[in-house]
PDB file of C-alpha atoms and ligand atoms in Angstrom:
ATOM      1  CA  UNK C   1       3.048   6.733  13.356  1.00 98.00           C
ATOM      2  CA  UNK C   2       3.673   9.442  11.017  1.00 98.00           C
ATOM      3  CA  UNK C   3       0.787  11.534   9.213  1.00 98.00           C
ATOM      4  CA  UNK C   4       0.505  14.208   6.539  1.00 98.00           C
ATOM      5  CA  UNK C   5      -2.534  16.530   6.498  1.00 98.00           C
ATOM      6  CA  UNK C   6      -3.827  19.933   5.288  1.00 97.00           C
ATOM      7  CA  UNK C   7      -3.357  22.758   8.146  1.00 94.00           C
ATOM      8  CA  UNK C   8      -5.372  25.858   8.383  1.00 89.00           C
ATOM      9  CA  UNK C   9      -3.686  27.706   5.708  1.00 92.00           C
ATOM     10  CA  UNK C  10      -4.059  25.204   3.451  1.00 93.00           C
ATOM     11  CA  UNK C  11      -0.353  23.392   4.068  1.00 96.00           C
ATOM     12  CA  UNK C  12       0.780  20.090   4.289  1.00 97.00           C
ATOM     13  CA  UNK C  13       1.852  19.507   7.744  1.00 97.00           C
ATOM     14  CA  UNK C  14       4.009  16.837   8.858  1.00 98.00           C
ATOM     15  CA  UNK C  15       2.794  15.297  12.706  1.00 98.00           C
ATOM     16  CA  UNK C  16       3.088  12.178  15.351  1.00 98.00           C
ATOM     17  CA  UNK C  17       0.198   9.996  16.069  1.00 97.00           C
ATOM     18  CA  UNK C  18       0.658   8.077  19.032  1.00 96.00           C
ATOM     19  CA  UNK C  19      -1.484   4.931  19.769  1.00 94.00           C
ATOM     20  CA  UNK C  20      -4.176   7.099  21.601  1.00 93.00           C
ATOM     21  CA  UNK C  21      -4.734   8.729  18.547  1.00 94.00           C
ATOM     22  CA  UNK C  22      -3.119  12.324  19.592  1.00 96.00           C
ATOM     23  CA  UNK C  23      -1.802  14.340  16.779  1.00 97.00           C
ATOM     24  CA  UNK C  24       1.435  16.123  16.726  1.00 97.00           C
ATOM     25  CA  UNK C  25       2.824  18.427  14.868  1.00 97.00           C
ATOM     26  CA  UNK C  26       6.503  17.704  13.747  1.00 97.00           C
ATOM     27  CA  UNK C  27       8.192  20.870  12.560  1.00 96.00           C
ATOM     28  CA  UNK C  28       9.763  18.920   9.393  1.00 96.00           C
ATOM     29  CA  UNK C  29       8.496  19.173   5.553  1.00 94.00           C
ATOM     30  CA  UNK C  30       8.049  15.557   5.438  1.00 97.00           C
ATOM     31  CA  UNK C  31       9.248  12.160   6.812  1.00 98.00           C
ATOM     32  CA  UNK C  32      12.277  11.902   4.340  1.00 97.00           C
ATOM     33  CA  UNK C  33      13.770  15.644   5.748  1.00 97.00           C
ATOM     34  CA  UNK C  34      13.111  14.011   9.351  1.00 97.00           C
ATOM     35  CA  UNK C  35      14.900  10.687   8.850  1.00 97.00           C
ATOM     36  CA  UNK C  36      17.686  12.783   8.036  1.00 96.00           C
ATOM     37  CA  UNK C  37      17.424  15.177  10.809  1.00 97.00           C
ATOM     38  CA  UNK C  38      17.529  12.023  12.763  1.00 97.00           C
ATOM     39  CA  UNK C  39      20.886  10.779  11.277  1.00 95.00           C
ATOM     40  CA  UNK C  40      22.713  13.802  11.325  1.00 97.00           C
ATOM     41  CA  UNK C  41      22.177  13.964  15.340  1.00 97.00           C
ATOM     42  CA  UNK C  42      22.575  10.301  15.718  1.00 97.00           C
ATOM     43  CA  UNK C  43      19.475   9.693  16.888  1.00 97.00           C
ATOM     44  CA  UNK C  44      16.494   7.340  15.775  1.00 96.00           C
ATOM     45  CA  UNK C  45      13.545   8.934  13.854  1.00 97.00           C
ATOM     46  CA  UNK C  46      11.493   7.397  16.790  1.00 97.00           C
ATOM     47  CA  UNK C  47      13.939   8.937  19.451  1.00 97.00           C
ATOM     48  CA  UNK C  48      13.555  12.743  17.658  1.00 97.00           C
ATOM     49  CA  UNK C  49       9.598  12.410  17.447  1.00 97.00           C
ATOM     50  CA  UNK C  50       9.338  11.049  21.327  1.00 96.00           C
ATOM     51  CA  UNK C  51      11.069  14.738  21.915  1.00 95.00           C
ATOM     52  CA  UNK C  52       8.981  16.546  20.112  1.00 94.00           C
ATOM     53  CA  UNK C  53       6.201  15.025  22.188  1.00 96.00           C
ATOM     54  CA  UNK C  54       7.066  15.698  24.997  1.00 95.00           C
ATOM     55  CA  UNK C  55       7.936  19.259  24.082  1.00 93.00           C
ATOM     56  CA  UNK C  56       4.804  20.345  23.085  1.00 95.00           C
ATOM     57  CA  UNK C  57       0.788  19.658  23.299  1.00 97.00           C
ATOM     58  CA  UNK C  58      -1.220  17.386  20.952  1.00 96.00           C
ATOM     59  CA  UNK C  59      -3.552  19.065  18.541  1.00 96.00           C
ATOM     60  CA  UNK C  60      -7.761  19.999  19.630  1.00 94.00           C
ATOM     61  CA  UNK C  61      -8.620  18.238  16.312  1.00 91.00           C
ATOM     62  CA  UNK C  62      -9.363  14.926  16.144  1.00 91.00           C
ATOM     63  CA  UNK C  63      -7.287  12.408  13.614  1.00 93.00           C
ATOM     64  CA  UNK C  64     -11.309  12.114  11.887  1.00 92.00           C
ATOM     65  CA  UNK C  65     -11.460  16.281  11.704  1.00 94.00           C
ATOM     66  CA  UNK C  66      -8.321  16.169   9.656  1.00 97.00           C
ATOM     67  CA  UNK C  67      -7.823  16.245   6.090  1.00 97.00           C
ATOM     68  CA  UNK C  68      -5.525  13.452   5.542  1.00 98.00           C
ATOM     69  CA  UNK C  69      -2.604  13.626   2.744  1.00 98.00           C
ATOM     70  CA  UNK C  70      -0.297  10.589   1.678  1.00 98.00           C
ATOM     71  CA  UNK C  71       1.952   9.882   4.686  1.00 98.00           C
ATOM     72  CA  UNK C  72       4.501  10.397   1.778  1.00 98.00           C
ATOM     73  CA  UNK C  73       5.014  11.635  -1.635  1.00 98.00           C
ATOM     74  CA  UNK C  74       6.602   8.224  -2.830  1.00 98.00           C
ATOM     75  CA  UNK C  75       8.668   8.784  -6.335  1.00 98.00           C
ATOM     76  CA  UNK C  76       7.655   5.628  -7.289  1.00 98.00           C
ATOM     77  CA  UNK C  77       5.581   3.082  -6.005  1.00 98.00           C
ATOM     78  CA  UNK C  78       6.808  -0.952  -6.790  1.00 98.00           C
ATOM     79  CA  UNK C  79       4.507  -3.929  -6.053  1.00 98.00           C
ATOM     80  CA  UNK C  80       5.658  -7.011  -5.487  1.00 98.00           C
ATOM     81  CA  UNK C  81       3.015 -10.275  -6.707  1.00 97.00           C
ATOM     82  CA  UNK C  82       2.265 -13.996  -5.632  1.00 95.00           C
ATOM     83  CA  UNK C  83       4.004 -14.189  -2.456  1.00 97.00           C
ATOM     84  CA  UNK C  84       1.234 -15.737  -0.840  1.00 94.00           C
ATOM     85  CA  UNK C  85      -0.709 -18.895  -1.840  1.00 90.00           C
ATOM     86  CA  UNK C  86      -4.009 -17.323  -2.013  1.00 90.00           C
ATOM     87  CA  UNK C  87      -2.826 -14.887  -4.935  1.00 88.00           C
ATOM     88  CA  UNK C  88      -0.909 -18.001  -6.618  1.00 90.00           C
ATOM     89  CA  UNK C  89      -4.029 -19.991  -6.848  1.00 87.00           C
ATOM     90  CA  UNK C  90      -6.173 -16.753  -7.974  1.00 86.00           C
ATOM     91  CA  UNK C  91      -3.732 -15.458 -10.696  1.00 85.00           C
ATOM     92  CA  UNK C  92      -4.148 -19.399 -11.816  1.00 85.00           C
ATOM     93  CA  UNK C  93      -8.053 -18.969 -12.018  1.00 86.00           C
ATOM     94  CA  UNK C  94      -7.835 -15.774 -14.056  1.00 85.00           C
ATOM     95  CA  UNK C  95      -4.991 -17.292 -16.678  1.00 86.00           C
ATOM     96  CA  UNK C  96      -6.810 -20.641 -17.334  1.00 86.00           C
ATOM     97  CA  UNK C  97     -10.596 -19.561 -17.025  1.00 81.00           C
ATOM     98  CA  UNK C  98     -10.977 -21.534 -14.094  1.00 78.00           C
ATOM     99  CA  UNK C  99      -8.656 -24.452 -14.686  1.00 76.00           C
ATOM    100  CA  UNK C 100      -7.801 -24.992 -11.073  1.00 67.00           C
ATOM    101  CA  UNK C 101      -5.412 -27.803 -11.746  1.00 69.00           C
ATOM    102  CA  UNK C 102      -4.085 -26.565 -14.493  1.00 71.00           C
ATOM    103  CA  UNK C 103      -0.192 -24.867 -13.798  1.00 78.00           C
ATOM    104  CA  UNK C 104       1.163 -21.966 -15.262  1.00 86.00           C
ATOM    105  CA  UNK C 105       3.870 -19.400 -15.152  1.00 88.00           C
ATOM    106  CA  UNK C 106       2.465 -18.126 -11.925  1.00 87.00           C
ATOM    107  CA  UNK C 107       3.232 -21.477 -10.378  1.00 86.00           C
ATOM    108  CA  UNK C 108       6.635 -20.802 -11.612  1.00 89.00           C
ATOM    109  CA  UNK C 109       7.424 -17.814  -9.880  1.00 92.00           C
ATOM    110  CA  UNK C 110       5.851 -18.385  -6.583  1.00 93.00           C
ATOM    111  CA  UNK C 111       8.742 -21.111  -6.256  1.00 93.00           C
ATOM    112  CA  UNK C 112      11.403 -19.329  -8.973  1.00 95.00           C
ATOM    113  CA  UNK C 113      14.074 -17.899  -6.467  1.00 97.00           C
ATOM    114  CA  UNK C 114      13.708 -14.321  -8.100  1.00 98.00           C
ATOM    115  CA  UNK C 115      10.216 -12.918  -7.098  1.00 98.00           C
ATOM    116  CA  UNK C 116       8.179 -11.461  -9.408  1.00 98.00           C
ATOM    117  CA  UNK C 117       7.929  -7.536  -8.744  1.00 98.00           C
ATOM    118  CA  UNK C 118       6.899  -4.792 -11.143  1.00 98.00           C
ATOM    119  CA  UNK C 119       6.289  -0.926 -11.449  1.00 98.00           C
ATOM    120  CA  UNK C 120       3.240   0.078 -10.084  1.00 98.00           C
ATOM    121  CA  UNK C 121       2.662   3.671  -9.672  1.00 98.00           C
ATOM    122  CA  UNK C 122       4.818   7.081  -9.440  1.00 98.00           C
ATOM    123  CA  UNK C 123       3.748   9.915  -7.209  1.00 98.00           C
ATOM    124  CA  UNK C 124       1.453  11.495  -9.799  1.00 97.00           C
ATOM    125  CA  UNK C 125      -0.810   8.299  -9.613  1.00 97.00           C
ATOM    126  CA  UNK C 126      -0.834   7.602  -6.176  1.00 98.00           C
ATOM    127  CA  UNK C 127      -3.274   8.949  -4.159  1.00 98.00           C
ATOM    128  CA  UNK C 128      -3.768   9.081   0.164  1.00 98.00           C
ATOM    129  CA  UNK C 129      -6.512   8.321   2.250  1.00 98.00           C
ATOM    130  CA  UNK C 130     -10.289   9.514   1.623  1.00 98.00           C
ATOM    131  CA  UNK C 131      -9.084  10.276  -1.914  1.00 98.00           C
ATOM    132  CA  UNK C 132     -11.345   8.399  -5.054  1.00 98.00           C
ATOM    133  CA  UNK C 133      -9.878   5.044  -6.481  1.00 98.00           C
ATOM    134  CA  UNK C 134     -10.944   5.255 -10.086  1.00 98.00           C
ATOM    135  CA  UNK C 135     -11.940   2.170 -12.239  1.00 98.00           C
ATOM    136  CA  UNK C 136     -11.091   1.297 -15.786  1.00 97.00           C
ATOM    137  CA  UNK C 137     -13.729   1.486 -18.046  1.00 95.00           C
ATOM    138  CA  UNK C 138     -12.359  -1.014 -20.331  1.00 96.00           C
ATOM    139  CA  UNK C 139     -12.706  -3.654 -17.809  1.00 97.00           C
ATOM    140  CA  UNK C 140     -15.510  -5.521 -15.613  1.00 97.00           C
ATOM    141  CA  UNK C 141     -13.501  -7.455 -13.192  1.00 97.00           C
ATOM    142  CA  UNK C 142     -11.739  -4.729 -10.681  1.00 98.00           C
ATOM    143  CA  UNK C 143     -10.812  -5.447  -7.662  1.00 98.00           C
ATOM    144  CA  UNK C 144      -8.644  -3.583  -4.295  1.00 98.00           C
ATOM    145  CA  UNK C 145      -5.370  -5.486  -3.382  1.00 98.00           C
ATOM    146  CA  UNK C 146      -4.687  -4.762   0.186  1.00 98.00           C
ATOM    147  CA  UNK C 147      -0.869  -5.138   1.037  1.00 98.00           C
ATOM    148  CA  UNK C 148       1.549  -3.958   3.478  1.00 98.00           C
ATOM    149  CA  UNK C 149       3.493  -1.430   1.864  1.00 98.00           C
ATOM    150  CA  UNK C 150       7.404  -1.318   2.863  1.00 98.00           C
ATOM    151  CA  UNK C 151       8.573   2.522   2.761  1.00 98.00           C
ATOM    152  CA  UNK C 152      12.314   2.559   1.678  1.00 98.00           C
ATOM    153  CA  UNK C 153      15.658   4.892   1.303  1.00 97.00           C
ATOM    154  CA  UNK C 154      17.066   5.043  -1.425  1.00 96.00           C
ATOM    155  CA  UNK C 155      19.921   2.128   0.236  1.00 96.00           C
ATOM    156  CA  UNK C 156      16.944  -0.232   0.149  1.00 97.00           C
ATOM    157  CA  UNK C 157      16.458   0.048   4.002  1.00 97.00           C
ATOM    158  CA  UNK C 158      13.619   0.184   5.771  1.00 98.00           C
ATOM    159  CA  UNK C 159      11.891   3.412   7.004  1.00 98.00           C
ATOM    160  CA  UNK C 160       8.763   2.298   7.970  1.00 98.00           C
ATOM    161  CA  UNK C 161       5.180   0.099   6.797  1.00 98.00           C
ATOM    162  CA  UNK C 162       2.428   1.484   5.561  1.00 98.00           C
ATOM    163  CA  UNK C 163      -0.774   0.060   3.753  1.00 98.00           C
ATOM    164  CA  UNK C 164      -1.434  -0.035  -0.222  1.00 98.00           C
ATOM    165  CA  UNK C 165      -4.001  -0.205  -2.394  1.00 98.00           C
ATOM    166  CA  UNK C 166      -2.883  -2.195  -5.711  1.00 98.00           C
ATOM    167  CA  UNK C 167      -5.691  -1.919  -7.660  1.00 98.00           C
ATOM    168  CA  UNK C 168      -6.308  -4.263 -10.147  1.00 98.00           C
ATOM    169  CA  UNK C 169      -8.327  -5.595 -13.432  1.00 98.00           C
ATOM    170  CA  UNK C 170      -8.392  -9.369 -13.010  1.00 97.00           C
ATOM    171  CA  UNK C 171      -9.554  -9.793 -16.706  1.00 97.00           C
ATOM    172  CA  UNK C 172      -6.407  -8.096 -17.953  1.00 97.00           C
ATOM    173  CA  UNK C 173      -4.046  -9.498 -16.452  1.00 96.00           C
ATOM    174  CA  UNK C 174      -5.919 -13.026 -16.982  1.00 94.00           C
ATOM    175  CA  UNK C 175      -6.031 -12.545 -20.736  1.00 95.00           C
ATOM    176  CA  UNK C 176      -2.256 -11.985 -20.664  1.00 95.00           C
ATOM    177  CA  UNK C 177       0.838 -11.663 -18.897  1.00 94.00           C
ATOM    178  CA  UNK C 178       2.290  -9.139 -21.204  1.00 97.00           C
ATOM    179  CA  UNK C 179      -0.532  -6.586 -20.221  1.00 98.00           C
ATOM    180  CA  UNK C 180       0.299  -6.619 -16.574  1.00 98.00           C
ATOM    181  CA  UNK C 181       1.197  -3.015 -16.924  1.00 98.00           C
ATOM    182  CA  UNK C 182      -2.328  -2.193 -17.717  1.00 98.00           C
ATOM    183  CA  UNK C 183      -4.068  -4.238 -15.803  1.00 98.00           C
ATOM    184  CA  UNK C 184      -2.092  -2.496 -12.644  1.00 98.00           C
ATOM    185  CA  UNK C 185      -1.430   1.198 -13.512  1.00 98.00           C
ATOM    186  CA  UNK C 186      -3.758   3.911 -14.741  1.00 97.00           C
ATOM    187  CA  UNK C 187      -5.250   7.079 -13.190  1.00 97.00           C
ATOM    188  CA  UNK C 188      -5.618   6.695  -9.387  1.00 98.00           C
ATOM    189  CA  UNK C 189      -4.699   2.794  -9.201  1.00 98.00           C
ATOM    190  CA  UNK C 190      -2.808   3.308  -6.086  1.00 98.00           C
ATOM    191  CA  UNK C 191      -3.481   4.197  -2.763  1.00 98.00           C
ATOM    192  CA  UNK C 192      -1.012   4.246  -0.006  1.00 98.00           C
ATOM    193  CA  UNK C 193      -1.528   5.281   4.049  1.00 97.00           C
ATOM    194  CA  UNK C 194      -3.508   6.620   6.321  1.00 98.00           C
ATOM    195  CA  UNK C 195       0.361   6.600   8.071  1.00 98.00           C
ATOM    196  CA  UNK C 196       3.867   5.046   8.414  1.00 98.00           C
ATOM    197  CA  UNK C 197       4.266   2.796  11.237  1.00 98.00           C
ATOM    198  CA  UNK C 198       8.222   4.136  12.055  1.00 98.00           C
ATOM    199  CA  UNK C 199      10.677   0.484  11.506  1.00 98.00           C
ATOM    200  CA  UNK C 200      12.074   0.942  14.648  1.00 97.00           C
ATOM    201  CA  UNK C 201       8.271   0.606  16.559  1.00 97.00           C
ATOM    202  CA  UNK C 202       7.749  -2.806  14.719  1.00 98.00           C
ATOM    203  CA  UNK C 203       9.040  -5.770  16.756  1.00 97.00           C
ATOM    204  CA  UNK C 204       7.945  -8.267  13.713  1.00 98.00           C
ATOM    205  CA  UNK C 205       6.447  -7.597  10.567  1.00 98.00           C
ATOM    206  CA  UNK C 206       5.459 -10.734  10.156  1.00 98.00           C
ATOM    207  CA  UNK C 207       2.850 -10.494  12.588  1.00 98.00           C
ATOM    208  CA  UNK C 208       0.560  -7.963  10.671  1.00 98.00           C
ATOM    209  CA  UNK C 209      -3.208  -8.380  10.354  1.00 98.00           C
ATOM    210  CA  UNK C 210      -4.433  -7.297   7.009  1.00 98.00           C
ATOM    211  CA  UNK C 211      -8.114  -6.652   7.001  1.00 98.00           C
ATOM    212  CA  UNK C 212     -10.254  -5.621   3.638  1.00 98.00           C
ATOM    213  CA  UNK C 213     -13.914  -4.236   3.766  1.00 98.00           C
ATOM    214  CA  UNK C 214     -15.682  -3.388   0.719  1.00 98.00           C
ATOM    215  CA  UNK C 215     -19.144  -1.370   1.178  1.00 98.00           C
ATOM    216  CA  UNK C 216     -21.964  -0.883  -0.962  1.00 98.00           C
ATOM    217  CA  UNK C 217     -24.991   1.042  -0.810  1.00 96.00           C
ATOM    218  CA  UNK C 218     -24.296   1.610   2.791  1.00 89.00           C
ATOM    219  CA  UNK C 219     -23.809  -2.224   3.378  1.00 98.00           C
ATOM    220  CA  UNK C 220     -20.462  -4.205   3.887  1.00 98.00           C
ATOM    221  CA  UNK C 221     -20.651  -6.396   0.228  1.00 98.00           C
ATOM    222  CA  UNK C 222     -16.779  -7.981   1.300  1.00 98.00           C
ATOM    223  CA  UNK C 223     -14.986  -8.902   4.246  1.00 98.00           C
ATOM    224  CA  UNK C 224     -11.931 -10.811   5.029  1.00 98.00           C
ATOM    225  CA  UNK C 225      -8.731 -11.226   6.629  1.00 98.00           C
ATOM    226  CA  UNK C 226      -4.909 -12.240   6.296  1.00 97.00           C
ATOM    227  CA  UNK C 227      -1.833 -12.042   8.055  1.00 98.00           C
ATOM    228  CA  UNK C 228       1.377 -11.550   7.233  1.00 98.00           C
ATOM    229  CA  UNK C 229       2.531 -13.949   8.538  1.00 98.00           C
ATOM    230  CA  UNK C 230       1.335 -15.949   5.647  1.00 97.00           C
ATOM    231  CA  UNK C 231       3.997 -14.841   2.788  1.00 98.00           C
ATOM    232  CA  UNK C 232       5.791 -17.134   1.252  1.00 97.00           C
ATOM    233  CA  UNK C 233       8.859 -14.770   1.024  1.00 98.00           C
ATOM    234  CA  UNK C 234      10.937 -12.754   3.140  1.00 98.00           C
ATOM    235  CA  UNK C 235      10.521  -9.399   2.988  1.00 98.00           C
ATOM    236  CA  UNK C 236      14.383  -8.493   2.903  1.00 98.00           C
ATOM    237  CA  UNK C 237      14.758 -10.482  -0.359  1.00 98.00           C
ATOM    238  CA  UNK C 238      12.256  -8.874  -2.101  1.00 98.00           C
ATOM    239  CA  UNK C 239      13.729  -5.492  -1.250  1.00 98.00           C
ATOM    240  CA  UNK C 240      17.017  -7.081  -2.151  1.00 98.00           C
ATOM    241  CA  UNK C 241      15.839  -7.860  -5.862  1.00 98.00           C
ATOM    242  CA  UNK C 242      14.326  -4.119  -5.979  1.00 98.00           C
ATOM    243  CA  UNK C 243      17.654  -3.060  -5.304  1.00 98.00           C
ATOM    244  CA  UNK C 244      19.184  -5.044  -7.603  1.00 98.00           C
ATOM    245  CA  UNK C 245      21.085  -3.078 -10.310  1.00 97.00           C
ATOM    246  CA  UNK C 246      18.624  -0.623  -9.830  1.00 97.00           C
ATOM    247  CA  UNK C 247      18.617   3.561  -8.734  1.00 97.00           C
ATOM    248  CA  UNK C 248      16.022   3.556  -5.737  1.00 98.00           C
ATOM    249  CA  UNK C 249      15.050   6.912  -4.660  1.00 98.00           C
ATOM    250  CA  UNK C 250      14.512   7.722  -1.428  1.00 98.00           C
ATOM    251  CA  UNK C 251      10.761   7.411  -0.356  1.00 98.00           C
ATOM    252  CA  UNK C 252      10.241   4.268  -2.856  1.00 98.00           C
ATOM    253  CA  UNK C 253       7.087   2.120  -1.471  1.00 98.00           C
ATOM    254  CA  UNK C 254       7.408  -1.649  -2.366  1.00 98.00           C
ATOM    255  CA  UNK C 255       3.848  -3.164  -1.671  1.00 98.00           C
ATOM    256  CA  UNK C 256       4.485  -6.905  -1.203  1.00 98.00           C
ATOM    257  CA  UNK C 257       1.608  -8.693  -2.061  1.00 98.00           C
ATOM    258  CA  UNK C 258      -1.788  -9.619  -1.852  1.00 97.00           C
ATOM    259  CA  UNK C 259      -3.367 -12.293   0.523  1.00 96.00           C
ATOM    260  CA  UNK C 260      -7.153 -11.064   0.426  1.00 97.00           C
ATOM    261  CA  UNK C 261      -8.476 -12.060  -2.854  1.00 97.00           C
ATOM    262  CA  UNK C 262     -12.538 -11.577  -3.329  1.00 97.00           C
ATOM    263  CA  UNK C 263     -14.927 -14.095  -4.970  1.00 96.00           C
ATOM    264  CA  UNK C 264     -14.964 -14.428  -8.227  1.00 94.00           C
ATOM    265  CA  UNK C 265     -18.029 -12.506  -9.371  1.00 96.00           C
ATOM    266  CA  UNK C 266     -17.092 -10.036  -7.699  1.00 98.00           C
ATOM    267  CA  UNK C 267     -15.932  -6.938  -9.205  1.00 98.00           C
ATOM    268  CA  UNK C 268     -15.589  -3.134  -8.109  1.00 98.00           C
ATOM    269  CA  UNK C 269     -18.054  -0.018  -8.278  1.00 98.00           C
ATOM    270  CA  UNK C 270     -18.643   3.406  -8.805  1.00 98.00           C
ATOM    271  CA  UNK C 271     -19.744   4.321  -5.253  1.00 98.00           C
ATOM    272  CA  UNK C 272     -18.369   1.522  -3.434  1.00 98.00           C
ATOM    273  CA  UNK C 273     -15.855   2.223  -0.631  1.00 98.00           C
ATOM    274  CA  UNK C 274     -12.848   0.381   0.156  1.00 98.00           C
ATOM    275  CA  UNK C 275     -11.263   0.136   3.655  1.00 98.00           C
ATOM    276  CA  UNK C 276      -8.235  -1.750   4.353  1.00 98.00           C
ATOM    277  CA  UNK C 277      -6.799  -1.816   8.034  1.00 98.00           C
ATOM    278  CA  UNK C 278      -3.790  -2.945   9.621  1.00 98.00           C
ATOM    279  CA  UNK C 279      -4.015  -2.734  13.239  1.00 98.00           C
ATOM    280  CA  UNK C 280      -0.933  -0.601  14.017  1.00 98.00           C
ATOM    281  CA  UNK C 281      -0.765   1.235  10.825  1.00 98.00           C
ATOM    282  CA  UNK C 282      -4.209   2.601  10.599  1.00 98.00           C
ATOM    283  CA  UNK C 283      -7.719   2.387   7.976  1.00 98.00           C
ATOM    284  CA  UNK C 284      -6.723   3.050   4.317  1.00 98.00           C
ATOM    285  CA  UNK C 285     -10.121   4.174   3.219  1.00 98.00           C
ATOM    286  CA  UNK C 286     -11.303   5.312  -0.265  1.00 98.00           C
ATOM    287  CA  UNK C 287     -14.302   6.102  -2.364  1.00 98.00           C
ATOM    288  CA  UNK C 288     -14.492   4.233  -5.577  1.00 98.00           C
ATOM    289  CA  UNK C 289     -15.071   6.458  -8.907  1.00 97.00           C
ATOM    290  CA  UNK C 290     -15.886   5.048 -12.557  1.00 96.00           C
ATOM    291  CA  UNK C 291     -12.961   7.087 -14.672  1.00 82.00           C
ATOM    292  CA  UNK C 292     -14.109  10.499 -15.733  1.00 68.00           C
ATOM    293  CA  UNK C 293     -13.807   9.829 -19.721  1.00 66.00           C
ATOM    294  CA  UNK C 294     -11.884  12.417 -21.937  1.00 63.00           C
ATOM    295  CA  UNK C 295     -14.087  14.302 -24.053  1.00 63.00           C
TER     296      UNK C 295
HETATM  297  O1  LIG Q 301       1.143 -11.288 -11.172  1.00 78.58           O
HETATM  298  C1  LIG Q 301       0.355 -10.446 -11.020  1.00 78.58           C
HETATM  299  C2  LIG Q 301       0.221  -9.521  -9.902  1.00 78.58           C
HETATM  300  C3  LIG Q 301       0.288 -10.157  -8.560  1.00 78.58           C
HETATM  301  C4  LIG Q 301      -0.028  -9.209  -7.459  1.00 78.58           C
HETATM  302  O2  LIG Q 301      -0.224  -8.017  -7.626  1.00 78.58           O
HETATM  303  C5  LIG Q 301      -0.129  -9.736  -6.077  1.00 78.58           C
HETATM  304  O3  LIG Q 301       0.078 -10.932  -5.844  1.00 78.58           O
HETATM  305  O4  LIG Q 301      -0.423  -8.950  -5.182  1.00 78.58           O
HETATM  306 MG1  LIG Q 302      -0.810  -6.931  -5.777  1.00 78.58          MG
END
């Protein structure tokens, strides 16, 4: 896995993290400069870090002494919605007030053949692990949407998986489609890490747990669990539609979905935490902060 964090002087530093948590420092400005390194000697990313580890000693600090960055400065951040049933059946609850039978557009494009997927975030937005997730103020239904993030050149192939954060304001988006852009992107909607899982160590990434845990007051308020296993799409056909006609810059995350979905009267917190873990990747974990309003 691949980490960013701050070094002594105050630097982001590029580094390894192998599964027994040992930390590594890569001597490359960020993953995108290593991929390349990688190509130019014909090697894999994977094959050029495995040297580097066995070149040199792992860090004194622990991964938990570190201060963690985004594993990458993505350009632009792209989500892709209702690939799984669970977010289907919750985007119908939100659009008809609870009509569970009734069907709608998002019935429609969980079986259309193009998937839906929109803009979510650019890098200014996004923010890493241990960093606050703010809340709208103009809405009372917020919740996290933990996905597996894909992390993409700018040919549309795959570099690695992360995890993501697309937060969202259920009573936006219920009260119309045409607001999805507000009801997904504002001030620190996006989170994305702890790390990127390199492509090449992933034998199926269909086989990825997705947990969420949502704390409050010191308690755990929210827990549950998905798979990945569970999406109704492939993940090469949504990255296929991103590419589509489109300029994709190197270091593009596409999120692809949501599977966790809390109850309905639920809804986000200033001072709640958020932690969403995929066993592989890492813990995504952030704070939760009520916008600070413009005087
Ligand atoms: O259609 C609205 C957004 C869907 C989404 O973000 C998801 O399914 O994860
Ligand atoms: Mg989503």
């Amino acid at each position: 896995r691949i980490i960013r964090f701050l070094n002594g002087n105050g630097t982001p530093q590029l580094a390894a993290l192998t599964d027994e948590n040992q930390v590594f420092e890569l001597p490359y400005k960020d993953l995108l400069t290593m991929v390349e390194k990688a190509k130019q000697k014909n090697v894999t990313a994977l094959a050029l870090v495995q040297e580097f580890i066995q070149l040199s000693l792992p860090l004194e600090a622990e991964l938990k002494d570190l201060t963690l960055l985004v594993p990458i400065e993505a350009p632009e951040v792209w989500a892709a919605g209702v690939t799984y049933e669970k977010s289907r059946d919750e985007r119908n609850y939100e659009a008809t007030g609870g009509k569970l039978n009734a069907s709608t557009f998002y019935d429609k494009v969980y079986d259309a053949e193009r998937p839906e997927l929109f803009f979510k975030s650019s890098a200014a937005r996004t923010i890493g692990p241990d960093k606050e997730v703010y809340l709208r103020s103009d809405s009372n239904w917020q919740i996290p949407e933990p996905e597996l993030g894909m992390v993409l050149n700018r040919e549309g192939e795959v570099i690695g998986y992360t995890i993501g954060n697309d937060m969202s304001c259920r009573d936006i988006e219920g009260e119309n489609p045409l607001y999805l852009p507000q009801a997904k992107i504002w001030k620190n909607s996006c989170s994305i890490g702890p790390a990127i899982r390199l492509a090449e160590t992933v034998d199926d990434p269909y086989q990825f747990q997705i947990i969420c845990r949502i704390y409050r007051g010191g308690s755990k308020v929210f827990e549950d669990s998905a798979s990945t296993s569970q999406l109704k799409r492939e993940l090469g056909e949504l990255v296929s539609y991103l590419v589509r006609e489109n300029t994709v810059f190197d270091g593009t995350v596409l999120l692809t979905g949501t599977c966790i979905v809390p109850p309905h009267d639920f809804t986000l917190l200033d001072g709640d935490r958020i932690e969403i873990e995929i066993p592989g990747i890492g813990i995504l974990n952030n704070p939760v902060k009520s916008q600070v309003q413009q005087p």
